[in-house]
XYZ file of N, CA and C in Angstrom:
819
model
N 60.725 -69.158 71.519
C 59.744 -68.935 72.468
C 59.050 -67.615 72.033
N 59.739 -66.726 71.322
C 58.916 -65.489 70.861
C 58.176 -65.803 69.595
N 58.547 -66.828 68.797
C 57.778 -67.021 67.582
C 56.434 -67.830 68.124
N 56.476 -68.484 69.211
C 55.380 -69.340 69.626
C 54.340 -68.371 70.126
N 54.834 -67.476 70.885
C 54.015 -66.427 71.577
C 53.203 -65.416 70.434
N 54.088 -65.237 69.369
C 53.328 -64.523 68.266
C 52.398 -65.238 67.685
N 52.472 -66.602 67.174
C 51.659 -67.549 66.606
C 50.549 -67.730 67.654
N 50.564 -67.757 68.722
C 49.344 -67.585 69.830
C 48.525 -66.385 69.610
N 49.097 -65.492 69.642
C 48.637 -64.181 69.478
C 47.727 -63.896 68.255
N 48.349 -64.508 67.020
C 47.623 -64.388 65.715
C 46.528 -65.263 65.634
N 46.630 -66.466 66.318
C 45.380 -67.474 66.402
C 44.241 -66.860 67.206
N 44.706 -66.047 68.200
C 43.665 -65.475 69.153
C 42.862 -64.528 68.181
N 43.510 -63.766 67.206
C 42.867 -62.769 66.564
C 41.953 -63.405 65.364
N 42.725 -64.437 65.015
C 41.771 -65.289 63.856
C 40.636 -65.849 64.525
N 40.655 -66.204 65.669
C 39.483 -66.973 66.433
C 38.544 -65.686 66.821
N 39.002 -64.456 67.231
C 37.930 -63.446 67.361
C 37.362 -62.960 66.015
N 38.087 -62.974 64.870
C 37.611 -62.597 63.653
C 36.555 -63.518 63.147
N 36.768 -64.855 63.516
C 35.724 -65.883 63.154
C 34.627 -65.725 63.911
N 34.407 -65.432 65.214
C 33.394 -65.339 65.972
C 32.683 -64.123 65.534
N 33.361 -63.072 65.275
C 32.662 -61.712 64.854
C 31.802 -62.059 63.500
N 32.592 -62.751 62.679
C 31.854 -62.965 61.463
C 30.691 -63.762 61.460
N 30.706 -64.704 62.608
C 29.344 -65.288 62.633
C 28.564 -65.407 64.036
N 28.769 -63.976 64.434
C 28.007 -63.546 65.566
C 26.472 -63.629 65.291
N 26.013 -63.505 64.282
C 24.455 -63.742 64.010
C 24.208 -64.983 64.195
N 25.014 -65.957 63.924
C 24.639 -67.403 64.127
C 24.200 -67.743 65.775
N 25.220 -67.102 66.539
C 25.268 -67.329 68.004
C 24.037 -66.350 68.518
N 23.777 -65.312 68.022
C 22.560 -64.621 68.365
C 21.378 -65.227 68.006
N 21.412 -65.958 66.856
C 20.023 -66.527 66.482
C 19.796 -67.874 67.031
N 20.693 -68.466 67.406
C 20.678 -69.828 68.337
C 20.189 -69.497 69.773
N 20.635 -68.415 70.307
C 20.355 -68.108 71.609
C 18.970 -67.716 71.831
N 18.432 -66.825 70.864
C 17.096 -66.313 70.674
C 16.158 -67.416 70.519
N 16.533 -68.424 69.572
C 15.671 -69.809 69.268
C 15.606 -70.598 70.580
N 16.714 -70.759 71.307
C 16.701 -71.442 72.579
C 15.956 -70.853 73.596
N 15.886 -69.628 73.715
C 15.316 -68.927 74.661
C 13.721 -68.994 74.324
N 13.405 -68.832 73.123
C 12.037 -68.914 72.721
C 11.368 -70.174 72.720
N 12.099 -71.393 72.671
C 11.694 -72.544 72.888
C 11.496 -72.919 74.397
N 12.403 -72.432 75.198
C 12.162 -72.620 76.665
C 10.815 -71.700 77.013
N 10.649 -70.326 76.700
C 9.353 -69.795 77.011
C 8.252 -70.553 76.601
N 8.076 -70.917 75.422
C 6.885 -71.701 74.888
C 6.577 -72.983 75.671
N 7.696 -73.673 76.055
C 7.646 -74.790 76.873
C 7.217 -74.540 78.354
N 7.662 -73.343 78.947
C 7.062 -73.173 80.266
C 5.891 -72.603 80.215
N 5.274 -71.983 78.968
C 4.055 -71.415 79.011
C 2.972 -72.506 78.793
N 3.445 -73.442 77.835
C 2.292 -74.667 77.498
C 2.435 -75.907 78.195
N 3.514 -76.218 78.783
C 3.743 -77.579 79.062
C 3.987 -77.593 80.529
N 4.563 -76.831 81.349
C 4.995 -76.892 82.606
C 3.824 -76.207 83.511
N 3.024 -76.667 84.297
C 1.976 -76.348 85.233
C 2.497 -75.263 86.387
N 1.710 -74.241 86.610
C 2.149 -73.281 87.562
C 1.849 -73.942 88.961
N 2.759 -73.595 89.926
C 2.420 -73.945 91.298
C 2.711 -72.720 92.273
N 1.650 -72.830 93.160
C 1.335 -71.847 94.096
C 1.676 -72.181 95.395
N 2.286 -71.223 96.277
C 2.663 -71.619 97.731
C 1.997 -70.794 98.679
N 1.351 -71.143 99.670
C 0.642 -70.394 100.735
C 1.361 -70.916 102.060
N 1.690 -70.071 103.101
C 2.331 -70.582 104.273
C 1.755 -69.870 105.333
N 1.900 -70.539 106.774
C 1.356 -70.091 107.953
C 2.485 -70.363 108.731
N 2.706 -69.514 109.975
C 3.815 -69.295 110.892
C 3.124 -69.758 112.420
N 3.848 -70.714 113.027
C 3.085 -71.050 114.383
C 4.442 -71.074 115.175
N 3.866 -70.698 116.620
C 4.808 -70.705 117.876
C 4.549 -71.652 118.611
N 5.455 -72.440 119.257
C 5.330 -73.490 120.086
C 5.425 -73.123 121.440
N 4.428 -73.063 122.417
C 4.533 -72.567 123.414
C 4.819 -73.863 124.756
N 5.957 -73.527 125.279
C 6.555 -74.591 126.184
C 6.071 -74.305 127.604
N 5.307 -73.304 127.592
C 4.860 -72.949 129.103
C 5.771 -72.165 129.977
N 6.784 -71.915 129.351
C 7.877 -70.980 130.169
C 7.660 -69.520 129.891
N 7.550 -68.611 130.857
C 7.564 -67.163 130.763
C 8.456 -66.576 130.111
N 8.557 -65.331 129.639
C 9.685 -64.685 128.761
C 10.811 -64.562 129.635
N 10.672 -64.197 130.926
C 11.834 -63.998 131.878
C 12.373 -65.251 132.286
N 11.657 -66.446 131.997
C 12.431 -67.778 132.339
C 13.116 -68.275 131.093
N 12.838 -67.809 129.939
C 13.234 -68.323 128.776
C 15.085 -68.522 128.862
N 15.390 -69.707 128.613
C 17.020 -69.915 128.605
C 17.303 -70.655 127.323
N 18.581 -70.874 127.314
C 19.023 -71.843 126.004
C 18.556 -73.151 126.211
N 18.229 -73.682 127.373
C 17.715 -74.965 127.574
C 16.260 -74.907 126.961
N 15.609 -74.060 127.461
C 14.071 -73.771 126.937
C 13.959 -73.615 125.598
N 14.903 -72.869 124.858
C 15.011 -72.831 123.432
C 15.224 -74.122 122.610
N 15.979 -74.789 123.345
C 16.413 -76.378 122.683
C 15.052 -77.157 122.856
N 14.521 -76.845 124.080
C 13.277 -77.884 124.379
C 12.183 -77.492 123.130
N 12.050 -76.397 122.967
C 11.010 -75.708 122.039
C 11.393 -76.034 120.452
N 12.574 -76.094 120.143
C 13.053 -76.591 118.864
C 12.731 -78.212 118.851
N 13.127 -78.839 119.866
C 12.513 -80.375 119.707
C 11.198 -80.526 119.792
N 10.535 -79.685 120.422
C 8.818 -79.810 120.215
C 8.426 -79.478 118.650
N 9.239 -78.568 118.030
C 8.807 -78.362 116.605
C 8.979 -79.568 115.861
N 10.251 -80.299 116.004
C 10.190 -81.394 115.215
C 9.104 -82.412 115.482
N 8.810 -82.412 116.869
C 7.373 -83.344 117.034
C 6.153 -82.915 116.568
N 6.057 -81.640 116.413
C 5.023 -81.165 115.843
C 4.875 -81.247 114.368
N 5.908 -81.378 113.669
C 6.038 -81.515 112.043
C 5.685 -83.091 111.891
N 6.230 -83.859 112.728
C 5.875 -85.382 112.633
C 4.408 -85.578 112.992
N 3.890 -85.081 113.784
C 2.439 -84.948 114.054
C 1.683 -84.581 113.018
N 2.084 -83.347 112.418
C 1.358 -82.759 111.287
C 1.464 -83.720 109.988
N 2.473 -84.774 109.719
C 2.475 -85.311 108.565
C 1.798 -86.807 108.838
N 1.139 -86.907 110.116
C 0.585 -88.290 110.343
C -0.784 -88.144 109.461
N -1.469 -89.318 109.292
C -2.730 -89.513 108.477
C -3.593 -89.017 109.057
N -3.970 -89.155 110.304
C -5.053 -88.620 110.973
C -5.087 -87.005 110.924
N -4.166 -86.478 111.148
C -3.948 -84.858 111.324
C -4.282 -84.428 109.994
N -3.741 -85.050 108.955
C -4.142 -84.581 107.382
C -5.362 -84.705 107.060
N -6.103 -85.988 107.309
C -7.340 -85.919 107.202
C -8.241 -85.039 107.944
N -8.056 -84.706 109.290
C -8.613 -83.417 110.000
C -8.472 -82.272 109.106
N -7.311 -82.074 108.571
C -7.054 -80.670 107.822
C -7.906 -80.792 106.535
N -7.953 -81.985 106.009
C -8.895 -82.064 104.697
C -10.198 -81.690 104.920
N -10.694 -82.260 106.171
C -12.212 -82.050 106.507
C -12.414 -80.642 106.899
N -11.506 -80.042 107.623
C -11.560 -78.851 107.930
C -11.813 -77.704 106.916
N -10.759 -77.859 105.882
C -10.565 -77.102 104.734
C -11.796 -77.262 103.799
N -12.346 -78.531 103.897
C -13.644 -78.673 102.867
C -14.888 -77.932 103.583
N -14.869 -78.022 104.838
C -15.957 -77.572 105.512
C -16.121 -76.004 105.533
N -14.972 -75.546 105.490
C -15.018 -74.069 105.415
C -14.947 -73.345 103.871
N -15.027 -74.213 103.072
C -14.878 -73.776 101.648
C -16.260 -73.568 101.236
N -16.555 -72.482 100.670
C -17.869 -72.135 100.016
C -18.107 -72.501 98.723
N -17.039 -72.659 97.998
C -17.228 -73.134 96.443
C -17.455 -74.615 96.635
N -18.468 -75.116 95.940
C -18.721 -76.600 95.718
C -17.603 -77.173 94.807
N -17.050 -76.506 93.657
C -16.048 -77.046 93.095
C -14.819 -77.195 93.797
N -14.320 -76.101 94.933
C -13.207 -76.226 95.498
C -13.351 -77.350 96.489
N -14.572 -77.728 96.954
C -14.855 -78.769 97.912
C -14.460 -80.159 97.277
N -14.893 -80.154 96.055
C -14.443 -81.460 95.290
C -13.125 -81.638 95.147
N -12.294 -80.462 94.755
C -10.923 -80.572 94.697
C -10.346 -80.984 95.712
N -10.589 -80.412 96.911
C -9.877 -80.891 98.269
C -10.330 -82.147 98.412
N -11.590 -82.553 98.238
C -11.895 -84.171 98.521
C -11.333 -85.128 97.778
N -10.741 -84.693 96.510
C -10.037 -85.641 95.460
C -8.620 -85.912 95.974
N -8.187 -85.187 96.907
C -6.880 -85.425 97.214
C -6.789 -86.460 98.046
N -5.686 -87.224 97.893
C -5.223 -88.564 98.482
C -4.328 -87.838 99.636
N -4.264 -88.635 100.864
C -3.520 -88.348 102.000
C -1.875 -88.287 101.578
N -1.425 -89.352 100.556
C -0.217 -89.257 100.270
C 0.189 -87.923 99.357
N -0.759 -87.565 98.614
C -0.715 -86.331 97.911
C -0.395 -85.160 98.753
N -1.446 -84.955 99.664
C -1.215 -83.895 100.662
C 0.161 -83.888 101.417
N 0.601 -85.110 101.881
C 1.757 -85.191 102.398
C 2.961 -84.436 101.527
N 2.906 -84.876 100.294
C 4.049 -84.490 99.439
C 3.824 -82.829 99.111
N 2.644 -82.478 99.313
C 2.450 -80.826 99.124
C 2.819 -79.963 100.172
N 3.005 -80.585 101.570
C 3.223 -79.951 102.672
C 4.867 -79.963 103.043
N 5.280 -78.780 103.409
C 6.666 -78.802 103.978
C 6.667 -77.829 105.112
N 7.363 -78.435 106.280
C 7.395 -77.639 107.363
C 8.890 -77.671 107.886
N 9.337 -76.438 108.458
C 10.681 -75.957 108.914
C 10.466 -75.096 109.990
N 11.580 -75.301 110.831
C 11.711 -74.458 112.087
C 12.418 -73.193 111.457
N 12.324 -71.858 112.104
C 12.826 -70.770 111.568
C 14.049 -70.390 112.615
N 15.344 -70.583 111.826
C 16.608 -70.405 112.432
C 16.750 -71.178 113.837
N 16.100 -72.343 113.952
C 16.344 -73.026 115.220
C 15.710 -72.542 116.570
N 14.647 -71.810 116.322
C 13.887 -71.184 117.204
C 12.586 -72.000 117.478
N 11.743 -71.925 118.175
C 10.323 -72.655 118.652
C 9.413 -71.886 117.651
N 9.696 -71.245 116.665
C 8.622 -71.018 115.670
C 8.847 -71.568 114.447
N 7.771 -72.156 113.926
C 8.331 -72.946 112.611
C 7.073 -72.489 111.587
N 7.550 -72.753 110.331
C 6.484 -72.451 109.187
C 6.216 -73.449 108.373
N 4.872 -73.631 108.133
C 4.164 -74.750 107.259
C 3.667 -74.041 106.000
N 3.908 -74.693 104.925
C 3.650 -74.366 103.645
C 2.822 -75.443 102.768
N 2.106 -75.064 102.079
C 1.382 -75.865 101.093
C 1.801 -75.342 99.576
N 2.265 -76.215 98.837
C 2.540 -76.021 97.360
C 1.545 -76.827 96.578
N 0.785 -76.116 95.547
C -0.231 -76.703 94.794
C -0.429 -75.973 93.494
N -0.980 -76.618 92.470
C -1.119 -76.022 91.360
C -2.668 -75.104 91.190
N -3.276 -75.381 92.320
C -4.516 -74.761 92.537
C -4.430 -73.684 93.642
N -4.165 -72.629 93.473
C -3.923 -71.531 94.496
C -4.929 -71.520 95.657
N -6.309 -71.594 95.213
C -7.236 -71.417 96.370
C -7.241 -72.829 97.313
N -6.956 -73.809 96.720
C -6.886 -75.211 97.589
C -5.447 -74.961 98.492
N -4.546 -74.406 98.002
C -3.456 -74.143 98.772
C -3.594 -73.221 99.946
N -4.549 -72.413 99.702
C -4.728 -71.312 100.694
C -5.779 -72.025 101.950
N -6.637 -72.868 101.359
C -7.740 -73.254 102.067
C -7.210 -74.313 103.078
N -6.179 -75.097 102.561
C -5.428 -76.229 103.291
C -4.617 -75.751 104.340
N -3.617 -74.664 103.873
C -2.768 -74.074 105.083
C -3.661 -73.421 105.903
N -4.624 -72.805 105.889
C -5.486 -72.175 106.669
C -6.108 -73.101 107.749
N -6.445 -74.357 107.367
C -6.937 -75.312 108.113
C -5.898 -75.968 109.096
N -4.597 -75.976 108.488
C -3.517 -76.443 109.157
C -3.130 -75.425 110.666
N -3.391 -74.245 110.187
C -3.189 -73.130 111.235
C -4.113 -73.516 112.480
N -5.469 -73.939 112.081
C -6.501 -74.104 113.266
C -6.639 -75.504 113.850
N -5.973 -76.610 112.953
C -6.064 -77.820 113.459
C -4.999 -78.371 114.244
N -3.743 -77.801 113.839
C -2.513 -78.284 114.438
C -2.591 -78.124 115.987
N -3.015 -77.005 116.431
C -2.843 -76.680 118.021
C -3.707 -77.864 118.621
N -4.942 -78.013 118.379
C -5.767 -78.928 119.176
C -5.230 -80.295 119.005
N -4.900 -80.601 117.841
C -4.428 -82.109 117.581
C -3.324 -82.516 118.418
N -2.151 -81.352 118.536
C -1.096 -81.548 119.381
C -1.317 -81.691 120.729
N -2.112 -80.648 121.139
C -2.516 -80.513 122.570
C -2.745 -81.854 123.288
N -3.572 -82.704 122.649
C -4.053 -83.906 123.042
C -3.035 -84.896 123.143
N -1.831 -85.004 122.598
C -0.731 -85.800 122.402
C 0.478 -85.542 123.366
N 0.838 -84.068 123.320
C 2.001 -83.677 124.006
C 1.443 -82.825 125.265
N 1.618 -83.348 126.466
C 1.118 -82.620 127.717
C 1.881 -81.200 127.876
N 1.486 -80.228 128.161
C 2.132 -79.092 128.554
C 2.557 -78.132 127.409
N 2.212 -78.402 126.138
C 2.593 -77.814 125.012
C 1.329 -77.254 124.317
N 1.459 -76.141 123.408
C 0.400 -75.562 122.727
C 1.128 -74.829 121.583
N 0.169 -74.458 120.591
C 0.618 -73.589 119.531
C -0.273 -72.387 119.539
N 0.526 -71.433 119.122
C -0.156 -70.132 118.810
C 0.184 -69.656 117.336
N -0.897 -68.882 116.735
C -0.722 -68.466 115.452
C 0.150 -67.243 115.461
N 1.214 -67.342 114.858
C 2.047 -66.081 114.658
C 1.690 -65.202 113.399
N 1.391 -65.805 112.330
C 1.175 -65.284 111.074
C 0.192 -66.209 110.451
N -1.074 -65.481 110.041
C -2.064 -66.375 109.415
C -1.539 -66.602 107.989
N -2.494 -67.451 107.308
C -2.210 -67.966 105.975
C -1.974 -66.769 105.249
N -0.981 -66.739 104.234
C -0.353 -65.830 103.245
C -1.157 -66.136 101.975
N -1.268 -65.025 101.266
C -1.982 -65.312 99.999
C -1.092 -66.011 99.054
N -1.640 -66.768 98.221
C -0.818 -67.773 97.528
C 0.031 -67.006 96.444
N 1.425 -67.470 96.290
C 2.233 -66.709 95.391
C 2.674 -67.856 94.590
N 2.987 -67.384 93.040
C 3.396 -68.418 92.259
C 5.005 -68.494 92.690
N 5.484 -70.017 92.759
C 6.715 -70.234 92.835
C 7.418 -71.068 91.613
N 6.741 -71.595 90.971
C 7.427 -72.221 89.870
C 6.106 -72.325 88.598
N 6.595 -72.218 87.513
C 7.798 -72.154 86.970
C 8.446 -70.341 87.034
N 9.563 -70.350 87.035
C 10.039 -68.871 87.005
C 10.508 -68.584 85.400
N 9.272 -68.111 84.974
C 9.464 -67.846 83.493
C 10.749 -66.928 83.030
N 10.703 -65.835 83.650
C 11.846 -64.984 83.028
C 13.444 -65.529 83.350
N 13.370 -66.143 84.680
C 14.761 -66.608 84.996
C 15.071 -67.959 83.999
N 13.944 -68.844 83.703
C 14.225 -69.893 82.625
C 14.607 -69.561 81.405
N 13.810 -68.312 80.936
C 14.091 -67.815 79.382
C 15.521 -67.214 79.342
N 16.015 -66.490 80.344
C 17.314 -65.957 80.347
C 18.413 -67.114 80.506
N 18.136 -68.120 81.383
C 19.202 -69.309 81.550
C 19.355 -69.909 80.071
N 18.297 -70.274 79.310
C 18.268 -70.866 78.344
C 18.821 -70.079 77.138
N 18.672 -68.705 77.148
C 19.325 -67.703 76.111
C 20.835 -67.986 76.345
N 21.307 -67.964 77.521
C 22.791 -68.127 77.744
C 23.236 -69.523 77.378
N 22.468 -70.688 77.613
C 22.684 -71.937 77.151
C 22.982 -72.018 75.725
N 21.838 -71.377 74.925
C 21.972 -71.427 73.512
C 23.238 -70.725 72.938
N 23.755 -69.593 73.712
C 25.015 -68.897 73.194
C 26.039 -69.848 73.681
N 26.282 -70.517 74.651
C 27.263 -71.276 75.018
C 27.348 -72.443 74.080
N 26.160 -73.052 73.763
C 26.321 -74.293 72.614
C 26.834 -73.890 71.451
N 26.157 -72.758 70.959
C 26.599 -72.385 69.693
C 28.043 -71.884 69.436
N 28.742 -71.283 70.607
C 30.137 -70.776 70.435
C 30.942 -72.115 70.739
N 30.490 -73.089 71.486
C 31.258 -74.369 71.384
C 31.284 -74.771 70.041
N 30.242 -75.175 69.508
C 30.097 -75.608 68.262
C 30.994 -74.883 66.976
N 30.865 -73.777 67.142
C 31.480 -72.755 66.103
C 33.112 -72.907 66.446
N 33.398 -73.020 67.720
C 34.841 -73.145 68.032
C 35.352 -74.331 67.565
N 34.578 -75.513 67.773
C 34.993 -76.787 67.162
C 35.125 -76.693 65.664
N 34.244 -76.187 64.926
C 34.182 -76.009 63.568
C 35.549 -75.136 63.228
N 35.711 -74.266 63.792
C 37.073 -73.468 63.494
C 38.318 -74.197 63.743
N 38.258 -75.082 64.886
C 39.526 -75.893 65.126
C 39.789 -77.041 63.941
N 38.556 -77.361 63.325
C 38.519 -78.583 62.214
C 38.865 -77.838 60.955
N 38.787 -76.694 60.796
C 38.731 -76.084 59.149
C 40.226 -75.854 59.091
N 40.575 -76.733 57.915
C 41.958 -76.463 57.548
C 42.091 -75.823 56.164
N 41.141 -75.352 55.704
C 41.184 -74.546 54.559
C 41.923 -73.397 54.655
N 42.659 -72.693 53.652
C 43.129 -71.415 53.241
C 42.173 -70.492 52.721
N 41.513 -69.652 53.466
C 40.476 -69.042 52.832
C 40.744 -67.711 52.015
N 42.084 -66.942 52.383
C 42.528 -65.868 51.784
C 43.931 -65.861 52.074
N 44.500 -64.905 51.279
C 45.993 -64.796 51.372
C 46.489 -64.145 52.466
N 45.759 -63.350 53.222
C 46.170 -62.960 54.669
C 46.369 -63.965 55.751
N 45.816 -65.020 55.645
C 46.042 -66.458 56.479
C 47.376 -66.786 56.105
N 47.816 -66.854 55.136
C 49.176 -67.374 54.758
C 50.281 -66.400 55.243
N 49.864 -64.997 55.044
C 50.906 -64.196 55.521
C 51.134 -63.976 56.993
N 49.962 -64.431 57.918
C 50.028 -64.175 59.173
C 50.519 -65.426 59.890
N 50.537 -66.639 59.142
C 50.935 -67.785 59.690
C 52.106 -68.532 59.165
N 52.894 -67.793 58.253
C 54.014 -68.369 57.790
C 55.120 -67.097 57.699
N 56.359 -67.440 57.720
C 57.420 -66.520 57.652
C 57.993 -66.261 56.265
N 57.433 -67.064 55.248
C 57.767 -66.822 54.034
C 56.862 -65.613 53.173
N 57.323 -65.122 52.468
C 56.558 -64.061 51.611
C 55.684 -64.650 50.647
N 54.687 -64.006 50.233
C 53.660 -64.370 49.417
C 54.024 -63.812 47.965
N 54.362 -64.787 46.843
C 54.615 -64.385 45.733
C 53.743 -64.180 44.858
N 52.831 -64.837 44.673
C 51.637 -64.689 43.654
C 50.450 -65.285 44.118
N 49.157 -64.842 43.693
C 47.938 -65.263 44.171
C 47.079 -65.509 42.647
N 46.780 -66.954 42.594
C 45.840 -67.264 41.565
C 44.240 -66.810 41.583
N 43.879 -65.676 40.632
C 42.648 -65.321 40.877
C 41.640 -66.503 40.546
N 40.438 -66.566 41.479
C 39.183 -67.189 41.323
C 38.411 -66.581 40.349
N 38.493 -66.938 39.019
C 37.639 -66.391 37.924
C 36.019 -66.861 38.044
N 35.861 -67.985 38.662
C 34.521 -68.537 38.907
C 33.481 -67.674 39.579
N 34.118 -66.687 40.595
C 33.433 -66.061 41.634
C 33.153 -64.689 41.253
N 33.647 -64.299 40.000
C 33.622 -62.729 39.713
C 32.033 -62.210 39.302
N 31.674 -61.208 39.576
C 30.084 -60.838 39.525
C 29.947 -60.306 38.241
N 31.211 -60.063 37.375
C 30.850 -59.257 36.059
C 30.409 -60.395 34.873
N 30.909 -61.450 34.891
C 30.588 -62.462 34.016
C 30.816 -63.645 34.511
N 30.360 -64.837 33.793
C 30.889 -66.081 34.309
C 32.030 -66.544 33.789
N 32.821 -65.435 33.029
C 34.110 -65.644 32.611
C 35.047 -64.965 33.393
N 34.873 -64.425 34.486
C 35.579 -63.598 35.495
C 35.849 -62.126 34.862
N 36.572 -61.332 35.323
C 36.626 -59.956 35.084
C 37.246 -59.537 33.946
N 37.850 -60.628 33.033
C 38.548 -60.516 31.896
C 37.623 -60.703 30.821
N 36.481 -61.060 30.972
C 35.507 -60.998 29.786
C 35.485 -62.502 29.000
N 34.769 -62.399 27.802
C 34.889 -63.622 27.110
C 35.395 -63.296 25.795
N 36.652 -63.906 25.359
C 37.339 -63.683 24.334
C 36.680 -64.275 23.064
N 36.662 -63.350 21.956
C 36.233 -64.045 20.463
C 37.290 -63.686 19.603
N 37.342 -64.432 18.537
C 38.328 -64.295 17.290
C 37.756 -64.176 16.005
N 38.254 -62.950 15.338
C 37.676 -62.751 14.175
C 38.863 -61.864 13.309
N 38.687 -62.054 11.830
C 39.945 -61.301 11.148
C 41.234 -61.904 11.175
N 42.297 -61.066 11.146
C 43.583 -61.808 11.131
C 44.048 -61.740 12.916
N 43.779 -60.500 13.411
C 44.106 -60.483 14.777
C 42.981 -60.853 15.708
N 41.863 -60.937 15.063
C 40.776 -61.199 15.977
C 40.076 -60.169 16.719
N 39.078 -60.284 17.392
C 38.522 -59.194 18.199
C 37.956 -59.817 19.467
N 37.739 -59.000 20.542
C 36.935 -59.701 21.796
C 35.829 -58.774 22.201
N 35.010 -59.501 22.876
C 33.959 -58.620 23.422
C 33.670 -59.288 24.787
N 33.293 -58.318 25.703
C 33.140 -58.541 27.114
C 31.572 -58.542 27.319
N 30.586 -58.824 26.187
C 29.387 -58.898 26.302
C 29.020 -60.319 25.883
N 28.001 -60.644 26.509
C 27.326 -62.265 26.279
C 26.819 -62.072 24.949
N 26.340 -61.018 24.290
C 25.325 -60.873 23.155
C 26.286 -60.874 21.922
N 27.788 -60.977 21.958
C 28.543 -60.997 20.750
C 28.683 -59.606 20.143
N 28.507 -58.639 20.932
C 28.540 -57.133 20.280
C 30.086 -56.857 20.030
N 30.127 -56.218 19.062
C 31.462 -55.714 18.401
C 31.785 -54.300 18.794
N 32.954 -53.773 18.701
C 33.217 -52.517 19.029
C 32.646 -51.491 17.676
N 33.015 -50.175 18.074
C 32.348 -49.159 16.857
C 33.092 -49.550 15.680
N 34.287 -50.030 15.612
C 34.812 -50.149 14.106
C 34.770 -51.666 13.710
N 33.935 -52.473 14.411
C 33.895 -53.867 13.962
C 35.098 -54.548 14.636
N 36.161 -54.219 14.431
C 37.336 -55.118 15.027
C 38.215 -54.210 16.056
N 38.890 -54.893 16.780
C 39.687 -54.235 17.875
C 41.085 -54.744 17.728
């Protein structure tokens, strides 16, 4: 049992040593992954902007008479308002209102080019914490168009609903907000892909470590075997002193010969050694 624990500890040390040795690969892959993500976000993913407006559903009850039943009725009215908002007639009125109040001719053309189905996909409406106040948002690649459309919704929705639901009306709680970019999140995306690159490179290096069955040095034998190391055969091909290793190139001459460690066949001072 103790031997197994010792082997596991040594293996962990070898893994850590391996990763420290290849730390530059992990860092390089992470930076490359983050760079590719950043360039993709900047050049290929269009920016999207959101503008919102908040409306209050008036049920005709005074503040002193508001009860849980009244709040539930207001919440149900919110659901009805959302359904009415998504209807084709209401959205067409929103388009016409936004176009008529736009001063720029190019913005008018961009609003007019929208199909009703596209506009439906751009609009989201939700109640706020189950109350009789709801929020309508428009998300668009053109910030000016998003602002114009959500402003028109705040003006159109009240009169449109009043003619359908008796005794109910809407009041503007918060006017249209300035468009803010909601996607893509450049910084967040870059950071995420940095860690994704790090994770992938670590996984690949770990698999390479497990598949590597080579003995790279004598320390590996000492750490993973209980038998002593008796001798090591030197690798003469990797010596930096000459292509014949650290022992030089031997030459023969005379009775006993001489040797020289120079590649130019130079002799010693006395000719022979």
